[in-house]
């Protein structure tokens, strides 16, 4: 069952009218289109509400994917009264939370520019995100990385998306920074998130939501660099300036 993912091209869209197509056995709600991002690629699913015609809200606790990336399921809070199939609702995300996640996700991309090593894991959060790198001995300090992150943020680089064919991705394997996870194929095209004029700073496959310029990330720093195995280093990203020691 296909849902038009409005967030892919309109990440700043906070709400939109939609039609209820299906309600699964667990109460998950499928709409014909949505502004809700579904959990994927380390970014958590959106929360918010579906507003019914009479003004009553259906709180959405999270959003997940079903059989494909285009099968988006809105998971209501426990005990919520569900809408009817065929009903028109207004899907409205928790914009403050989404915007913090957009800023953080963009910061994770910037970190992968500064640390050009294979990514072994990542998790985007509102306050404390992480990126794990295949890196035996980082040789980096949190002060150095924080300074370089700040420079990229302050440069106010544009952030945008473009699509390439699966064949183009195969011809440019270095676009994929993840060590173990490849972008899903079968749709015929791959979404790239690009940073800088003509993608001069970065370009990599990603289905998440991001801010429009690096300056929107705001003050950011590395909270700590942790050793997670013989060849794995975890960089923790946090909002705000680097605290004084």
mmCIF file of N, CA, C and O in Angstrom, residues 28-67:
data_model
loop_
_atom_site.group_PDB
_atom_site.id
_atom_site.type_symbol
_atom_site.label_atom_id
_atom_site.label_comp_id
_atom_site.label_asym_id
_atom_site.label_seq_id
_atom_site.Cartn_x
_atom_site.Cartn_y
_atom_site.Cartn_z
ATOM 1 N N UNK A 28 -2.386 0.405 13.475
ATOM 2 C CA UNK A 28 -1.536 1.291 12.684
ATOM 3 C C UNK A 28 -2.316 1.905 11.534
ATOM 4 O O UNK A 28 -3.071 1.211 10.845
ATOM 5 N N UNK A 29 -2.136 3.188 11.314
ATOM 6 C CA UNK A 29 -2.934 3.937 10.337
ATOM 7 C C UNK A 29 -2.097 4.245 9.099
ATOM 8 O O UNK A 29 -0.996 4.806 9.200
ATOM 9 N N UNK A 30 -2.623 3.904 7.939
ATOM 10 C CA UNK A 30 -1.955 4.181 6.668
ATOM 11 C C UNK A 30 -2.743 5.259 5.935
ATOM 12 O O UNK A 30 -3.960 5.136 5.751
ATOM 13 N N UNK A 31 -2.047 6.315 5.518
ATOM 14 C CA UNK A 31 -2.662 7.423 4.797
ATOM 15 C C UNK A 31 -2.226 7.415 3.342
ATOM 16 O O UNK A 31 -1.219 6.788 2.988
ATOM 17 N N UNK A 32 -2.949 8.137 2.503
ATOM 18 C CA UNK A 32 -2.546 8.206 1.095
ATOM 19 C C UNK A 32 -1.333 9.108 0.896
ATOM 20 O O UNK A 32 -0.588 8.974 -0.071
ATOM 21 N N UNK A 33 -1.112 10.023 1.859
ATOM 22 C CA UNK A 33 0.073 10.877 1.836
ATOM 23 C C UNK A 33 0.358 11.351 3.246
ATOM 24 O O UNK A 33 -0.542 11.359 4.098
ATOM 25 N N UNK A 34 1.615 11.720 3.511
ATOM 26 C CA UNK A 34 1.944 12.086 4.886
ATOM 27 C C UNK A 34 3.153 12.998 4.973
ATOM 28 O O UNK A 34 4.029 12.973 4.093
ATOM 29 N N UNK A 35 3.184 13.802 6.039
ATOM 30 C CA UNK A 35 4.361 14.605 6.375
ATOM 31 C C UNK A 35 5.198 13.888 7.433
ATOM 32 O O UNK A 35 6.276 14.359 7.802
ATOM 33 N N UNK A 36 4.724 12.760 7.949
ATOM 34 C CA UNK A 36 5.409 12.019 9.015
ATOM 35 C C UNK A 36 6.546 11.167 8.454
ATOM 36 O O UNK A 36 6.323 10.278 7.632
ATOM 37 N N UNK A 37 7.756 11.419 8.927
ATOM 38 C CA UNK A 37 8.904 10.590 8.553
ATOM 39 C C UNK A 37 8.838 9.280 9.327
ATOM 40 O O UNK A 37 8.567 9.264 10.535
ATOM 41 N N UNK A 38 9.093 8.167 8.641
ATOM 42 C CA UNK A 38 9.070 6.851 9.279
ATOM 43 C C UNK A 38 10.483 6.423 9.667
ATOM 44 O O UNK A 38 11.438 6.649 8.916
ATOM 45 N N UNK A 39 10.626 5.820 10.830
ATOM 46 C CA UNK A 39 11.921 5.391 11.354
ATOM 47 C C UNK A 39 12.766 4.699 10.288
ATOM 48 O O UNK A 39 12.337 3.710 9.682
ATOM 49 N N UNK A 40 13.971 5.217 10.059
ATOM 50 C CA UNK A 40 14.860 4.624 9.056
ATOM 51 C C UNK A 40 16.204 5.337 9.090
ATOM 52 O O UNK A 40 16.271 6.531 9.391
ATOM 53 N N UNK A 41 17.277 4.582 8.784
ATOM 54 C CA UNK A 41 18.588 5.182 8.635
ATOM 55 C C UNK A 41 19.114 5.866 9.881
ATOM 56 O O UNK A 41 19.915 6.796 9.796
ATOM 57 N N UNK A 42 18.674 5.410 11.048
ATOM 58 C CA UNK A 42 19.137 6.004 12.288
ATOM 59 C C UNK A 42 18.308 7.177 12.763
ATOM 60 O O UNK A 42 18.486 7.656 13.886
ATOM 61 N N UNK A 43 17.378 7.661 11.925
ATOM 62 C CA UNK A 43 16.515 8.774 12.329
ATOM 63 C C UNK A 43 15.183 8.223 12.820
ATOM 64 O O UNK A 43 14.532 7.450 12.114
ATOM 65 N N UNK A 44 14.750 8.612 14.030
ATOM 66 C CA UNK A 44 13.487 8.086 14.554
ATOM 67 C C UNK A 44 12.280 8.637 13.819
ATOM 68 O O UNK A 44 12.336 9.707 13.198
ATOM 69 N N UNK A 45 11.194 7.919 13.896
ATOM 70 C CA UNK A 45 9.962 8.338 13.251
ATOM 71 C C UNK A 45 9.341 9.542 13.927
ATOM 72 O O UNK A 45 9.527 9.781 15.127
ATOM 73 N N UNK A 46 8.585 10.299 13.155
ATOM 74 C CA UNK A 46 7.939 11.497 13.691
ATOM 75 C C UNK A 46 6.808 11.149 14.645
ATOM 76 O O UNK A 46 6.167 10.099 14.545
ATOM 77 N N UNK A 47 6.555 12.077 15.552
ATOM 78 C CA UNK A 47 5.393 12.044 16.420
ATOM 79 C C UNK A 47 4.504 13.233 16.065
ATOM 80 O O UNK A 47 4.903 14.112 15.305
ATOM 81 N N UNK A 48 3.309 13.260 16.606
ATOM 82 C CA UNK A 48 2.403 14.368 16.306
ATOM 83 C C UNK A 48 0.967 13.932 16.496
ATOM 84 O O UNK A 48 0.645 13.210 17.448
ATOM 85 N N UNK A 49 0.081 14.335 15.572
ATOM 86 C CA UNK A 49 -1.318 13.939 15.688
ATOM 87 C C UNK A 49 -2.018 13.982 14.336
ATOM 88 O O UNK A 49 -1.569 14.666 13.414
ATOM 89 N N UNK A 50 -3.085 13.229 14.263
ATOM 90 C CA UNK A 50 -4.010 13.315 13.141
ATOM 91 C C UNK A 50 -5.253 14.020 13.658
ATOM 92 O O UNK A 50 -5.874 13.568 14.623
ATOM 93 N N UNK A 51 -5.603 15.141 13.054
ATOM 94 C CA UNK A 51 -6.774 15.896 13.466
ATOM 95 C C UNK A 51 -7.972 15.497 12.616
ATOM 96 O O UNK A 51 -7.924 15.582 11.383
ATOM 97 N N UNK A 52 -9.048 15.065 13.258
ATOM 98 C CA UNK A 52 -10.257 14.663 12.556
ATOM 99 C C UNK A 52 -11.107 15.892 12.234
ATOM 100 O O UNK A 52 -10.856 16.991 12.742
ATOM 101 N N UNK A 53 -12.104 15.705 11.404
ATOM 102 C CA UNK A 53 -12.934 16.829 10.958
ATOM 103 C C UNK A 53 -13.640 17.533 12.111
ATOM 104 O O UNK A 53 -13.861 18.748 12.073
ATOM 105 N N UNK A 54 -13.955 16.790 13.177
ATOM 106 C CA UNK A 54 -14.635 17.395 14.323
ATOM 107 C C UNK A 54 -13.661 18.053 15.295
ATOM 108 O O UNK A 54 -14.053 18.534 16.361
ATOM 109 N N UNK A 55 -12.371 18.050 14.934
ATOM 110 C CA UNK A 55 -11.360 18.687 15.770
ATOM 111 C C UNK A 55 -10.703 17.774 16.784
ATOM 112 O O UNK A 55 -9.747 18.169 17.455
ATOM 113 N N UNK A 56 -11.194 16.553 16.926
ATOM 114 C CA UNK A 56 -10.603 15.634 17.912
ATOM 115 C C UNK A 56 -9.276 15.080 17.383
ATOM 116 O O UNK A 56 -9.154 14.742 16.207
ATOM 117 N N UNK A 57 -8.268 15.004 18.248
ATOM 118 C CA UNK A 57 -6.950 14.537 17.813
ATOM 119 C C UNK A 57 -6.759 13.036 18.011
ATOM 120 O O UNK A 57 -7.320 12.442 18.933
ATOM 121 N N UNK A 58 -5.975 12.445 17.128
ATOM 122 C CA UNK A 58 -5.500 11.073 17.300
ATOM 123 C C UNK A 58 -3.991 11.182 17.493
ATOM 124 O O UNK A 58 -3.244 11.382 16.529
ATOM 125 N N UNK A 59 -3.488 11.116 18.740
ATOM 126 C CA UNK A 59 -2.052 11.267 18.975
ATOM 127 C C UNK A 59 -1.258 10.143 18.307
ATOM 128 O O UNK A 59 -1.642 8.973 18.382
ATOM 129 N N UNK A 60 -0.159 10.517 17.644
ATOM 130 C CA UNK A 60 0.705 9.539 16.985
ATOM 131 C C UNK A 60 2.000 9.416 17.786
ATOM 132 O O UNK A 60 2.741 10.386 17.946
ATOM 133 N N UNK A 61 2.250 8.207 18.298
ATOM 134 C CA UNK A 61 3.401 7.976 19.170
ATOM 135 C C UNK A 61 4.695 7.777 18.392
ATOM 136 O O UNK A 61 5.779 8.133 18.867
ATOM 137 N N UNK A 62 4.601 7.221 17.193
ATOM 138 C CA UNK A 62 5.763 7.035 16.330
ATOM 139 C C UNK A 62 5.272 6.694 14.931
ATOM 140 O O UNK A 62 4.076 6.476 14.706
ATOM 141 N N UNK A 63 6.194 6.643 13.992
ATOM 142 C CA UNK A 63 5.872 6.305 12.603
ATOM 143 C C UNK A 63 6.905 5.304 12.122
ATOM 144 O O UNK A 63 8.109 5.500 12.319
ATOM 145 N N UNK A 64 6.445 4.228 11.480
ATOM 146 C CA UNK A 64 7.346 3.163 11.029
ATOM 147 C C UNK A 64 7.005 2.779 9.595
ATOM 148 O O UNK A 64 5.971 3.183 9.060
ATOM 149 N N UNK A 65 7.880 2.004 8.989
ATOM 150 C CA UNK A 65 7.608 1.489 7.647
ATOM 151 C C UNK A 65 7.061 0.068 7.740
ATOM 152 O O UNK A 65 7.301 -0.645 8.711
ATOM 153 N N UNK A 66 6.330 -0.311 6.688
ATOM 154 C CA UNK A 66 5.794 -1.657 6.609
ATOM 155 C C UNK A 66 6.601 -2.484 5.634
ATOM 156 O O UNK A 66 7.793 -2.712 5.814
ATOM 157 N N UNK A 67 5.950 -2.904 4.564
ATOM 158 C CA UNK A 67 6.606 -3.793 3.601
ATOM 159 C C UNK A 67 7.639 -3.079 2.743
ATOM 160 O O UNK A 67 8.496 -3.718 2.137
#
